[in-house]
Coordinates of C-alpha atoms and ligand atoms in Angstrom, one line a residue:
X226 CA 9.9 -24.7 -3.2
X227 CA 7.3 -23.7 -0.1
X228 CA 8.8 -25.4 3.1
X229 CA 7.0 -27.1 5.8
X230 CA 8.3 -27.6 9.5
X231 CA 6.6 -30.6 11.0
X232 CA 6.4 -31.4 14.2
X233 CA 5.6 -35.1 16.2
X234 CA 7.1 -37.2 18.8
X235 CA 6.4 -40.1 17.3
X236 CA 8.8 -41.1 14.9
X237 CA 7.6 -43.3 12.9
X238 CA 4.4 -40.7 12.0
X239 CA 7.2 -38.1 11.6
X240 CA 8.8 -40.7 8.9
X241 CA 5.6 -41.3 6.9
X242 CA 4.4 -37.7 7.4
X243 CA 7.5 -36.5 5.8
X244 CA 7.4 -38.5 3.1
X245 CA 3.6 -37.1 2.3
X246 CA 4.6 -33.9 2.6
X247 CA 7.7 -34.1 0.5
X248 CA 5.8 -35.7 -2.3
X249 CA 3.6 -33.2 -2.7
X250 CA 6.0 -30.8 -3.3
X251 CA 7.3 -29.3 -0.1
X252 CA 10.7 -28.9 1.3
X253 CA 10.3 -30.6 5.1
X254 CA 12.4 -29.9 8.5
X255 CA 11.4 -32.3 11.3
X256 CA 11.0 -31.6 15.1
X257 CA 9.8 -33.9 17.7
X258 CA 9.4 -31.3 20.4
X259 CA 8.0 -27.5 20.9
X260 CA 11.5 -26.6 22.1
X261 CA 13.1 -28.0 18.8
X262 CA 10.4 -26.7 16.4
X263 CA 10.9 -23.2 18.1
X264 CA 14.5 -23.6 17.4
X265 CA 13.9 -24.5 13.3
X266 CA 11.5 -22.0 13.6
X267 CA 14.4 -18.8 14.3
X268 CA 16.4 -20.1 11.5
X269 CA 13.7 -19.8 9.1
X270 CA 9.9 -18.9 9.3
X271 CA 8.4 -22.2 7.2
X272 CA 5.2 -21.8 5.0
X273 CA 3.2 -24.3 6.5
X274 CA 3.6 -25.8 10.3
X275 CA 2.0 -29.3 11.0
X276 CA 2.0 -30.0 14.4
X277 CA 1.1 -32.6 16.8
X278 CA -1.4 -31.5 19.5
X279 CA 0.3 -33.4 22.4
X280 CA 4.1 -33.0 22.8
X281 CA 6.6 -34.3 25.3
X282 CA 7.7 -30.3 26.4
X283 CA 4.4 -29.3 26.0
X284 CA 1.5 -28.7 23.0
X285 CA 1.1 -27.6 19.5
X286 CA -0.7 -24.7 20.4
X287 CA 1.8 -23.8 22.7
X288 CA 3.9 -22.6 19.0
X289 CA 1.0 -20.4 17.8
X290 CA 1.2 -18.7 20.8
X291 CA 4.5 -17.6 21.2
X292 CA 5.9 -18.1 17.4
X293 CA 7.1 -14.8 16.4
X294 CA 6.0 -14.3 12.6
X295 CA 3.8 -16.8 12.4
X296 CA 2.1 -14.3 10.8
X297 CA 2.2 -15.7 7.0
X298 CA 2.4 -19.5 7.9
X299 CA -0.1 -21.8 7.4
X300 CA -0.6 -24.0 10.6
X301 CA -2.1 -27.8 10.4
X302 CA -2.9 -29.5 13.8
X303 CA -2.9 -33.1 14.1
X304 CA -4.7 -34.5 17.2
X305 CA -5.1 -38.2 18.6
X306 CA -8.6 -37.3 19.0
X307 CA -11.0 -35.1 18.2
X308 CA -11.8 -32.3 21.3
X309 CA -14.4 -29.2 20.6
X310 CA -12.5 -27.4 22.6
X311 CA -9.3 -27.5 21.3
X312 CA -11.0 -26.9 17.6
X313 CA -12.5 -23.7 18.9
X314 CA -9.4 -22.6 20.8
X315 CA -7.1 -23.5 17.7
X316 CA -8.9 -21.4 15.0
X317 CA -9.3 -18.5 17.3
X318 CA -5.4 -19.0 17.2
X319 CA -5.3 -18.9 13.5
X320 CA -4.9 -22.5 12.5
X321 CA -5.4 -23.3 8.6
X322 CA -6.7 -26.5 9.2
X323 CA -7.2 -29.5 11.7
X324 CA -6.3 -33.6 10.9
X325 CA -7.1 -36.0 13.2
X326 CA -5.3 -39.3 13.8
X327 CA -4.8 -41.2 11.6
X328 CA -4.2 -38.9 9.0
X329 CA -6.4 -38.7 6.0
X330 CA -3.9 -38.6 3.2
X331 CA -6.3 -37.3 0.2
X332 CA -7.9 -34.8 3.2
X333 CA -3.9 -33.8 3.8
X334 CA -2.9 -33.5 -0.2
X335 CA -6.0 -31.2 -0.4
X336 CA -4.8 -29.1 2.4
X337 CA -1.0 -28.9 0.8
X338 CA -1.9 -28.2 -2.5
X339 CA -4.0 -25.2 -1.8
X340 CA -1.1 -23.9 0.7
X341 CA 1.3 -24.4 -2.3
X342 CA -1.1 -22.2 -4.6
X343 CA -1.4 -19.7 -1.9
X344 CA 2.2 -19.7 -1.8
X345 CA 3.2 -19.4 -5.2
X346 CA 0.7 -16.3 -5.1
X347 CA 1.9 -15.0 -2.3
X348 CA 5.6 -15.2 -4.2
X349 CA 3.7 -13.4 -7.4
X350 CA 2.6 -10.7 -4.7
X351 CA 6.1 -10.2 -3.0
X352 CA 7.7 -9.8 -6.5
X353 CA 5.1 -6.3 -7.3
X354 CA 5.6 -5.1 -4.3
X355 CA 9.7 -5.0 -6.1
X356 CA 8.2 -3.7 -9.1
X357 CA 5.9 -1.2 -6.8
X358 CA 9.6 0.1 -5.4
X359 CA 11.0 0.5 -8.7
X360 CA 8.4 1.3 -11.4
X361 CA 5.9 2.8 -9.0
X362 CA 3.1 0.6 -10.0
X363 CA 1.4 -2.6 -8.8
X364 CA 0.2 -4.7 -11.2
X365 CA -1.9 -2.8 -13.7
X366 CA -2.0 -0.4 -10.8
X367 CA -0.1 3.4 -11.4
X368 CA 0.7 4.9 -7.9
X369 CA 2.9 5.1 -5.0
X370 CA 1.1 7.4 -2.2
X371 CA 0.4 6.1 1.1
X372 CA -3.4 5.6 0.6
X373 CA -2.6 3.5 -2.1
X374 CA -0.6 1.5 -0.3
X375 CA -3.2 0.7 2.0
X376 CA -5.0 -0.8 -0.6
X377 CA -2.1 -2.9 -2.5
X378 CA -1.9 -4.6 0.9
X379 CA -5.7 -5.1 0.8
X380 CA -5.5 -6.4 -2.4
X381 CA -2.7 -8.8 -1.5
X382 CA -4.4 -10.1 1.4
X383 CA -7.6 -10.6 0.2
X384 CA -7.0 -12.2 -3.0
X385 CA -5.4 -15.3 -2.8
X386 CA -8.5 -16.2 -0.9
X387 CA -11.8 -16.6 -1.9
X388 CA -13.8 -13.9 0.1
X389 CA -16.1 -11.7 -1.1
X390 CA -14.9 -8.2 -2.2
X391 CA -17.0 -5.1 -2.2
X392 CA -15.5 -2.3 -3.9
X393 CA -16.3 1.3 -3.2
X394 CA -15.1 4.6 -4.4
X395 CA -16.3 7.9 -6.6
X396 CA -17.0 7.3 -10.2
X397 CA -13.2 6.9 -12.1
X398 CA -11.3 5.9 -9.2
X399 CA -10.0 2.6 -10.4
X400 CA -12.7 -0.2 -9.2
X401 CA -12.8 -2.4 -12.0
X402 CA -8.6 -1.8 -12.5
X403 CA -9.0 -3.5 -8.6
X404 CA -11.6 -5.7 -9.4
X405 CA -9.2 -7.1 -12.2
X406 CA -6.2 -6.9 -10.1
X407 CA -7.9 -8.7 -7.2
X408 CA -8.9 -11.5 -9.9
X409 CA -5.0 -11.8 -11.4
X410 CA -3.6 -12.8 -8.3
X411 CA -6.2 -15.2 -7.3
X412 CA -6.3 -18.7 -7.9
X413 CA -9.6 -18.4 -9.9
X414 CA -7.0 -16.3 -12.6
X415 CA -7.5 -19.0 -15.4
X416 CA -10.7 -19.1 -15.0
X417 CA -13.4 -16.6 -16.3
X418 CA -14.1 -13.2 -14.6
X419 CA -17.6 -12.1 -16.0
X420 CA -18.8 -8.6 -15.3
X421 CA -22.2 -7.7 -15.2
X422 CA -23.1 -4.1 -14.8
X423 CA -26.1 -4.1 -12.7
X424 CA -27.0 -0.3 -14.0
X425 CA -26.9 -1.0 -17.7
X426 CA -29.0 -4.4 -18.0
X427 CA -32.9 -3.2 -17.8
X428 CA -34.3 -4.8 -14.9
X429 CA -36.7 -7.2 -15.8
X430 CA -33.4 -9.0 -18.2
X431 CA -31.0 -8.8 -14.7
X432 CA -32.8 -12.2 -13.3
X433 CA -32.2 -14.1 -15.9
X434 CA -29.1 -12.6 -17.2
X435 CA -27.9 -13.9 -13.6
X436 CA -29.5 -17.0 -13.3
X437 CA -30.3 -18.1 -16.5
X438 CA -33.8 -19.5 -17.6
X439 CA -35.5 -22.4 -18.9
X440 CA -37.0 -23.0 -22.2
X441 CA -40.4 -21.4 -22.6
X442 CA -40.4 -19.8 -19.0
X443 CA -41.4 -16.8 -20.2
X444 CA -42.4 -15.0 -23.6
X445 CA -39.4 -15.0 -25.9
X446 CA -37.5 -17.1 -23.9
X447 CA -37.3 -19.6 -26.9
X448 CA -34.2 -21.5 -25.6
X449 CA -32.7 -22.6 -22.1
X450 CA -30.4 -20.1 -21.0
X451 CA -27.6 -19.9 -18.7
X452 CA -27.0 -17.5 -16.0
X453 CA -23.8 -15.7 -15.5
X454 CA -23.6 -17.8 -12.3
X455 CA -23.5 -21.0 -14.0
X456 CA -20.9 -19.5 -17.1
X457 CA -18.7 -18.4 -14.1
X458 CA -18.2 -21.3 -12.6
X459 CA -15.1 -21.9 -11.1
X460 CA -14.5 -18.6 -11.5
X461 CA -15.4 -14.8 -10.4
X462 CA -18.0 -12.9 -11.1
X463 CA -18.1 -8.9 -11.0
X464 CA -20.9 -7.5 -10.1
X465 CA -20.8 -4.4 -11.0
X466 CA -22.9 -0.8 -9.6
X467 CA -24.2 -3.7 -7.1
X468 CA -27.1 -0.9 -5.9
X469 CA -28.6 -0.6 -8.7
X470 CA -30.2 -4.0 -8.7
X471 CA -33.3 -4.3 -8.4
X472 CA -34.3 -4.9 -4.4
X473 CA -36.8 -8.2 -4.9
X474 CA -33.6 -9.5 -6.9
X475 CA -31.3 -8.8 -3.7
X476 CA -33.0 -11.3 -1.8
X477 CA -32.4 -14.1 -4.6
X478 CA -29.0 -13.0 -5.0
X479 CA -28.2 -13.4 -1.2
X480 CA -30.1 -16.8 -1.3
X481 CA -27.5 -17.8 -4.2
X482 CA -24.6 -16.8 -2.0
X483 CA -25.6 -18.4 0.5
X484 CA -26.8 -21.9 -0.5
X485 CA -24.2 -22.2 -3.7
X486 CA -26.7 -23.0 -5.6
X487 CA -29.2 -21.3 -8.4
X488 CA -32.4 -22.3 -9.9
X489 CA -32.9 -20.6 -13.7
X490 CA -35.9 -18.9 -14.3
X491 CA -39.0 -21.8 -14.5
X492 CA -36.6 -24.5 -13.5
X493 CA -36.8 -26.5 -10.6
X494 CA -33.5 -28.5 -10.1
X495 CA -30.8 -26.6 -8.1
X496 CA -27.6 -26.3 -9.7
X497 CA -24.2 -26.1 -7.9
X498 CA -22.1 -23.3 -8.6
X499 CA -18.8 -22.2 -7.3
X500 CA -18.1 -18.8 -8.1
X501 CA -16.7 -15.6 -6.3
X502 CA -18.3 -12.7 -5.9
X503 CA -16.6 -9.6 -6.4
X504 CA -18.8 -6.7 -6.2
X505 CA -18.5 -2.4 -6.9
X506 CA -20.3 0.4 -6.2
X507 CA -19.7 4.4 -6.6
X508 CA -22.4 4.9 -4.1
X509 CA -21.9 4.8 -0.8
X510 CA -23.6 2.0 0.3
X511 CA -24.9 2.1 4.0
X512 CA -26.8 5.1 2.9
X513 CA -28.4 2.9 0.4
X514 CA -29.7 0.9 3.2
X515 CA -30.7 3.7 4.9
X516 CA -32.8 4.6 1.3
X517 CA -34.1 1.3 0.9
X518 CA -31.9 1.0 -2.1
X519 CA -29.8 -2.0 -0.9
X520 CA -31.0 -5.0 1.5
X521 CA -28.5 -4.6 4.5
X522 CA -28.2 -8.8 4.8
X523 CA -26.9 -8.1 1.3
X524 CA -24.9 -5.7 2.2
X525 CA -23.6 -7.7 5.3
X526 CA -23.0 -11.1 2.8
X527 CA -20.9 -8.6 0.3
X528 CA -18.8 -6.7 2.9
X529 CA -17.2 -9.5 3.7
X530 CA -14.2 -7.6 2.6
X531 CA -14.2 -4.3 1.8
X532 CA -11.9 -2.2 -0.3
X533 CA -12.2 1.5 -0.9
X534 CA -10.8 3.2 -3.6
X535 CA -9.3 6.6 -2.9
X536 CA -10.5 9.7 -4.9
X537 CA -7.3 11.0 -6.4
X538 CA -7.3 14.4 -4.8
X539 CA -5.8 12.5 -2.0
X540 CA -2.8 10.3 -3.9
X541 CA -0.7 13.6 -4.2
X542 CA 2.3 12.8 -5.8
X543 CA 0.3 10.5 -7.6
X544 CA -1.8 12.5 -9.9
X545 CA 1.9 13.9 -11.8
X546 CA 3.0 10.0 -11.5
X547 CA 0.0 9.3 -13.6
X548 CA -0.3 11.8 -15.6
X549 CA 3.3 11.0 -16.9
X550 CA 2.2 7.4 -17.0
X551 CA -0.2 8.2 -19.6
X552 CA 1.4 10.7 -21.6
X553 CA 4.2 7.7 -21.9
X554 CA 1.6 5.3 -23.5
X555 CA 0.4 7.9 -25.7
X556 CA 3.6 9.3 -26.6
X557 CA 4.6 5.5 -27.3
X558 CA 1.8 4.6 -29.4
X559 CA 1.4 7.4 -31.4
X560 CA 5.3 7.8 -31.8
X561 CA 4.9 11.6 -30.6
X562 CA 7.1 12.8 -27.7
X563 CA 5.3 15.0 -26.1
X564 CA 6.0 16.4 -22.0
X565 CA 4.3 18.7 -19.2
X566 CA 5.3 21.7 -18.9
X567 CA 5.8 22.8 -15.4
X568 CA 3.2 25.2 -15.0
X569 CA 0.8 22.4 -16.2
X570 CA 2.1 20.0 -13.4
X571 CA 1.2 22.2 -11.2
X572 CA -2.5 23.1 -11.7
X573 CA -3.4 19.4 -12.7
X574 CA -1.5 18.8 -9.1
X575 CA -4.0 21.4 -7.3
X576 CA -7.2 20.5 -9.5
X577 CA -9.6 18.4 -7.3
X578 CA -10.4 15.7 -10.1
X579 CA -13.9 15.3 -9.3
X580 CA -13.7 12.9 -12.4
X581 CA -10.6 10.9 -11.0
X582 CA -8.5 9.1 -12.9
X583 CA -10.8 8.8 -15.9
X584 CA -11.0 12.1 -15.9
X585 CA -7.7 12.7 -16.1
X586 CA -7.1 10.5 -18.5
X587 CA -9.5 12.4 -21.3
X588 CA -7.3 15.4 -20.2
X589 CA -4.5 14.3 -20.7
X590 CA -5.5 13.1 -24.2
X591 CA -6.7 15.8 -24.9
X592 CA -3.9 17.6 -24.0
X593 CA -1.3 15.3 -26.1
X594 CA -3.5 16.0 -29.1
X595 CA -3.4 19.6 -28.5
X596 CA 0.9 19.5 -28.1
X597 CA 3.3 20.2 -29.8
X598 CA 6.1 19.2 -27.6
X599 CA 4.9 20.8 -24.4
X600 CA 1.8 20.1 -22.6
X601 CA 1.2 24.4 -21.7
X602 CA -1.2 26.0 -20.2
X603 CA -3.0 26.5 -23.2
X604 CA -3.7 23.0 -23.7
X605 CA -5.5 22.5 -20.3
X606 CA -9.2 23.0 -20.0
X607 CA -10.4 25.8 -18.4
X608 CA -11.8 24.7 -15.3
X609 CA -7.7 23.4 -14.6
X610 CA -6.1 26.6 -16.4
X611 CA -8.2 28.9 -14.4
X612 CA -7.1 27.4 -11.0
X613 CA -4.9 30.8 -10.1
X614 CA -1.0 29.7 -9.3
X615 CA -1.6 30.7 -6.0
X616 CA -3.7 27.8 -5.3
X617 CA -1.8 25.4 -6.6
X618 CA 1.1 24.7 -4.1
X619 CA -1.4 25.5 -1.3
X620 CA -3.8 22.4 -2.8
X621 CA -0.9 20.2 -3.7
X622 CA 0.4 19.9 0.2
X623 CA 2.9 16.8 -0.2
X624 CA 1.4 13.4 0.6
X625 CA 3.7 10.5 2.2
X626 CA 5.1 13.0 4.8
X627 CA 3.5 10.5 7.6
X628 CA 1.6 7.1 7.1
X629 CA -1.1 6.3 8.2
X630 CA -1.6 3.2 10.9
X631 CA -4.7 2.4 11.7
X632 CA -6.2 1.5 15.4
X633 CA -5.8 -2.0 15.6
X634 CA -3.2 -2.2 13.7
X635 CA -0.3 -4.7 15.5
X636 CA 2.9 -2.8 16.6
X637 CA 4.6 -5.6 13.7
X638 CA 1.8 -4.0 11.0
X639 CA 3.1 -0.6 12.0
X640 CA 6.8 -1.0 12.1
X641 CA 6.5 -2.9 8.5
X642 CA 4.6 0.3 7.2
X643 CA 7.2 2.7 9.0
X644 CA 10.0 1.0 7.3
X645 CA 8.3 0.3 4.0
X646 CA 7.4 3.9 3.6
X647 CA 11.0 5.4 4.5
X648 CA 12.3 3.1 2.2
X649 CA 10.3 4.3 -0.7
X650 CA 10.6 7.7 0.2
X651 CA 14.5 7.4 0.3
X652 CA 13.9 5.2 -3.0
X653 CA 15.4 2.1 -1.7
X654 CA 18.4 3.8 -0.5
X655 CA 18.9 0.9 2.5
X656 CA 21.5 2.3 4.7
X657 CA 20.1 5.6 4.7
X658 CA 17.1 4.0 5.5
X659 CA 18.5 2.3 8.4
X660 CA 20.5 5.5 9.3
X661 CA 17.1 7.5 9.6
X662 CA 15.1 4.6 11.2
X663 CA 17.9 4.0 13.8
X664 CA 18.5 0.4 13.2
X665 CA 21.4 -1.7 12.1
X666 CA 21.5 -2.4 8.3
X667 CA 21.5 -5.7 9.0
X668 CA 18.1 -5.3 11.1
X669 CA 16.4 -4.1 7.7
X670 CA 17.6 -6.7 5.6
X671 CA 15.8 -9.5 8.5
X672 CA 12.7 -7.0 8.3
X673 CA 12.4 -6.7 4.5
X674 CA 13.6 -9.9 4.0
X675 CA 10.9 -11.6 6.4
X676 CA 8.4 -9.0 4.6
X677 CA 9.3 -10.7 1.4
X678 CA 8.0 -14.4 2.5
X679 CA 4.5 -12.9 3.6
Ligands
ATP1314 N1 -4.2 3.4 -10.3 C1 -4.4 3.5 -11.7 N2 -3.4 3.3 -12.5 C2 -3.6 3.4 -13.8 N3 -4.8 3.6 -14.4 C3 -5.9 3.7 -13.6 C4 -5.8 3.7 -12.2 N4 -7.0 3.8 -11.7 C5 -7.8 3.9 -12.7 N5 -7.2 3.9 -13.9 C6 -7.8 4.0 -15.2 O1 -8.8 5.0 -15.1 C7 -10.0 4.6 -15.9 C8 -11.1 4.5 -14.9 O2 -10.9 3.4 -14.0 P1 -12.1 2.3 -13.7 O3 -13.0 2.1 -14.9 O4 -11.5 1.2 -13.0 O5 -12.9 3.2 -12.6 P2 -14.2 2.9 -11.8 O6 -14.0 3.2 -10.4 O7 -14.6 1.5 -12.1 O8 -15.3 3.9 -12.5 P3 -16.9 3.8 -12.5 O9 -17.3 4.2 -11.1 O10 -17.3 4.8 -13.5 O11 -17.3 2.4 -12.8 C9 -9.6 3.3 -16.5 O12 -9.2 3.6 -17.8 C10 -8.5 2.8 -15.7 O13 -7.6 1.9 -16.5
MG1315 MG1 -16.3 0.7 -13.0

């Protein structure tokens, strides 16, 4: 049950409030002052904090400022009466959302019931980073190495909301695998995801393949048609090798993301649509502005959030974990046990995979098909045989000996990833961990079990 700290001096508000809240769901602690909400607030961290603007010891904001943690809560002000100023200074805070008095009780369920969705997500999301510990993989996702990582959190964050994603990365790096995985754990996930592969529709079909069109618009256009705008409503679209489309359709496209609205091809009524936009490209895409191949306002709209998908030369230990992986699904569906040798390991380790993970894949196919019992040499092609043995350790330099924190990253953000990464390497061994990382076992259980709630 998500829980929800409120906070008011006036006690008969807090009564009603509480009683809202409760019914919709939520488990609720009550404070009537800063210093007593700070004091709830050490016990446990709650998923959603509504707070009164004016307090006896001080004000609402006063919390967001100083609440370690706050990190992963949700944070509704309530104010007697509306001030700009206070608005401006609460968002840049990181407030959710902002009531004023008295409280509009279909405005508040709207508020709690998308914090409750976001929260059960977020419980989805703590519960494969478990599975990420112990089988390796997140979601549909195969890999462990730090640069992974990075993305599962990117993933994570970004997909309970409903920003815009633009995915980037070589050909066969996994973008529609993200794509997908960003879609499963948002709250669009029983609704439609439609892909449309801007590459593979000719261009004079994309328009109305997006949009739709009206009855007699154009030859051949003997019935109305919807858009994949309008048949994803309510939920995602994927647009897919986004720099392919054709630039006079970029324009449209942006005017669509911005207005909500389409109009089909020879219609003139605007309809509403609600749909996001999840986008991909294997190109690198400022250099298509640069080109002329992509409108940069386009580009500014998609990149709202932007995820990049590694190449796998860089997942080390990755490439063996999913080249087992996928010798284990064939081996189960063809009922053939089959395994590496070690000489094998090695070279696929030091091969660059300019293909990726597709690439591997049809290797490792082929490979199983070519076994007996033992992926050799032999059954490698010879751009991976040939690599001499030499090279391979050299290439296949162990990953996950440091991880990587970004500038800008919060000394919290860094510690977490410090921690998380020990742990993994010491494969959730917890008092080593602690031994290594110099802290009190009891220390990490606080840590991981505070990571757990975000
Ligand atoms: N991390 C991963 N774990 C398991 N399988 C993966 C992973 N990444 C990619 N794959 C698999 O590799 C293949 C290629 O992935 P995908 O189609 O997502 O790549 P892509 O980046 O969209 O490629 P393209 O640029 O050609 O569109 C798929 O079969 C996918 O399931
Ligand atoms: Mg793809």
């Amino acid at each position: 049950m998500p829980r929800a700290l409120l906070v008011d001096d006036d006690t008969n508000s807090l009564s009603v409030m509480t009683e809202l809240v409760e019914l919709e769901g939520f488990s609720v602690e009550a404070a009537s002052s800063v210093k007593d909400a700070r004091d709830l607030f050490q016990r446990q961290i709650p998923d959603v904090l509504i707070t009164d603007l004016k307090l006896p010891d001080g004000s609402g904001i006063d919390l967001l400022k100083d609440a370690d943690g706050l990190a992963s809560t949700d944070v509704v002000l309530i104010t007697g009466h509306s001030s700009v100023d206070t608005a401006v200074e609460a968002f840049r805070l990181g407030v959710t959302d902002y009531l004023t008095k008295p409280v509009d009780v279909q405005r508040l369920k709207a508020i709690l019931a998308h914090i409750a969705r976001a929260g059960a997500l977020k419980g989805e999301i703590a519960s494969l980073r478990t599975e990420l510990r112990k089988l390796g993989r997140f979601g549909p996702m195969v890999g462990v190495s730090p640069i992974m990582n990075e993305v599962y959190d990117l993933i994570a964050k970004v997909a309970p909301t409903d920003a815009t994603v633009l995915i980037t990365g070589e050909s066969g790096t996994g973008k529609d695998l993200i794509a997908q995985t960003v879609q499963q754990l948002s709250s669009r996930r029983n609704k439609p995801m439609l892909p449309l592969n801007c590459a593979a529709v000719s261009p004079n079909l994309i328009e109305s393949e997006l949009f739709g069109h009206e009855r007699g618009s154009f030859t051949g256009a003997d019935r109305t048609h919807k858009g994949h705008f309008e048949r994803a409503s309510g939920g995602t679209l994927f647009l897919d090798e986004i720099v392919e489309m054709p630039i006079e359709l970029q324009s449209k496209l942006l005017r669509v993301l911005e207005t909500n609205t389409v109009h089909r091809i020879g219609g003139d009524n605007p309809i509403e649509v609600d749909v996001r936009i999840i986008a991909a490209t294997n190109r690198d895409p400022a250099q298509a502005v640069k080109e002329g191949k992509m409108r940069e306002d386009l580009l500014f709209r998609l990149n709202v959030f932007p995820i990049h998908a590694p190449p796998l030369r860089l997942r080390g230990d990755d490439v063996q974990l999913l080249a087992e992986h996928m010798l284990k699904e064939l081996s189960e569906a063809e009922g053939k046990r089959v395994r590496f040798s070690q000489a094998a390991l090695d070279r696929m380790r030091a091969y660059e995979w300019p293909g990726n993970v597709r690439e591997m894949k049809n290797v490792v196919h082929r490979a199983f098909i070519l076994a007996d019992r033992e992926i050799g040499l032999e059954c490698l092609p010879e751009q991976i045989r040939g690599l001499s043995p030499a090279q391979a350790p050299a290439a296949a330099a162990p990953m996950g000996d440091g991880i990587h924190v970004p500038i800008g990253s919060s000394v919290a953000d860094a510690e977490r990833r410090l921690i998380m990464a020990t742990l993994d390497r010491l494969e959730g061994n917890k008092r080593e961990t602690a031994k290594v990382l110099g802290i009190s076992l009891k220390t990490l259980y606080n840590r991981l079990s505070a990571y757990q709630e975000k």
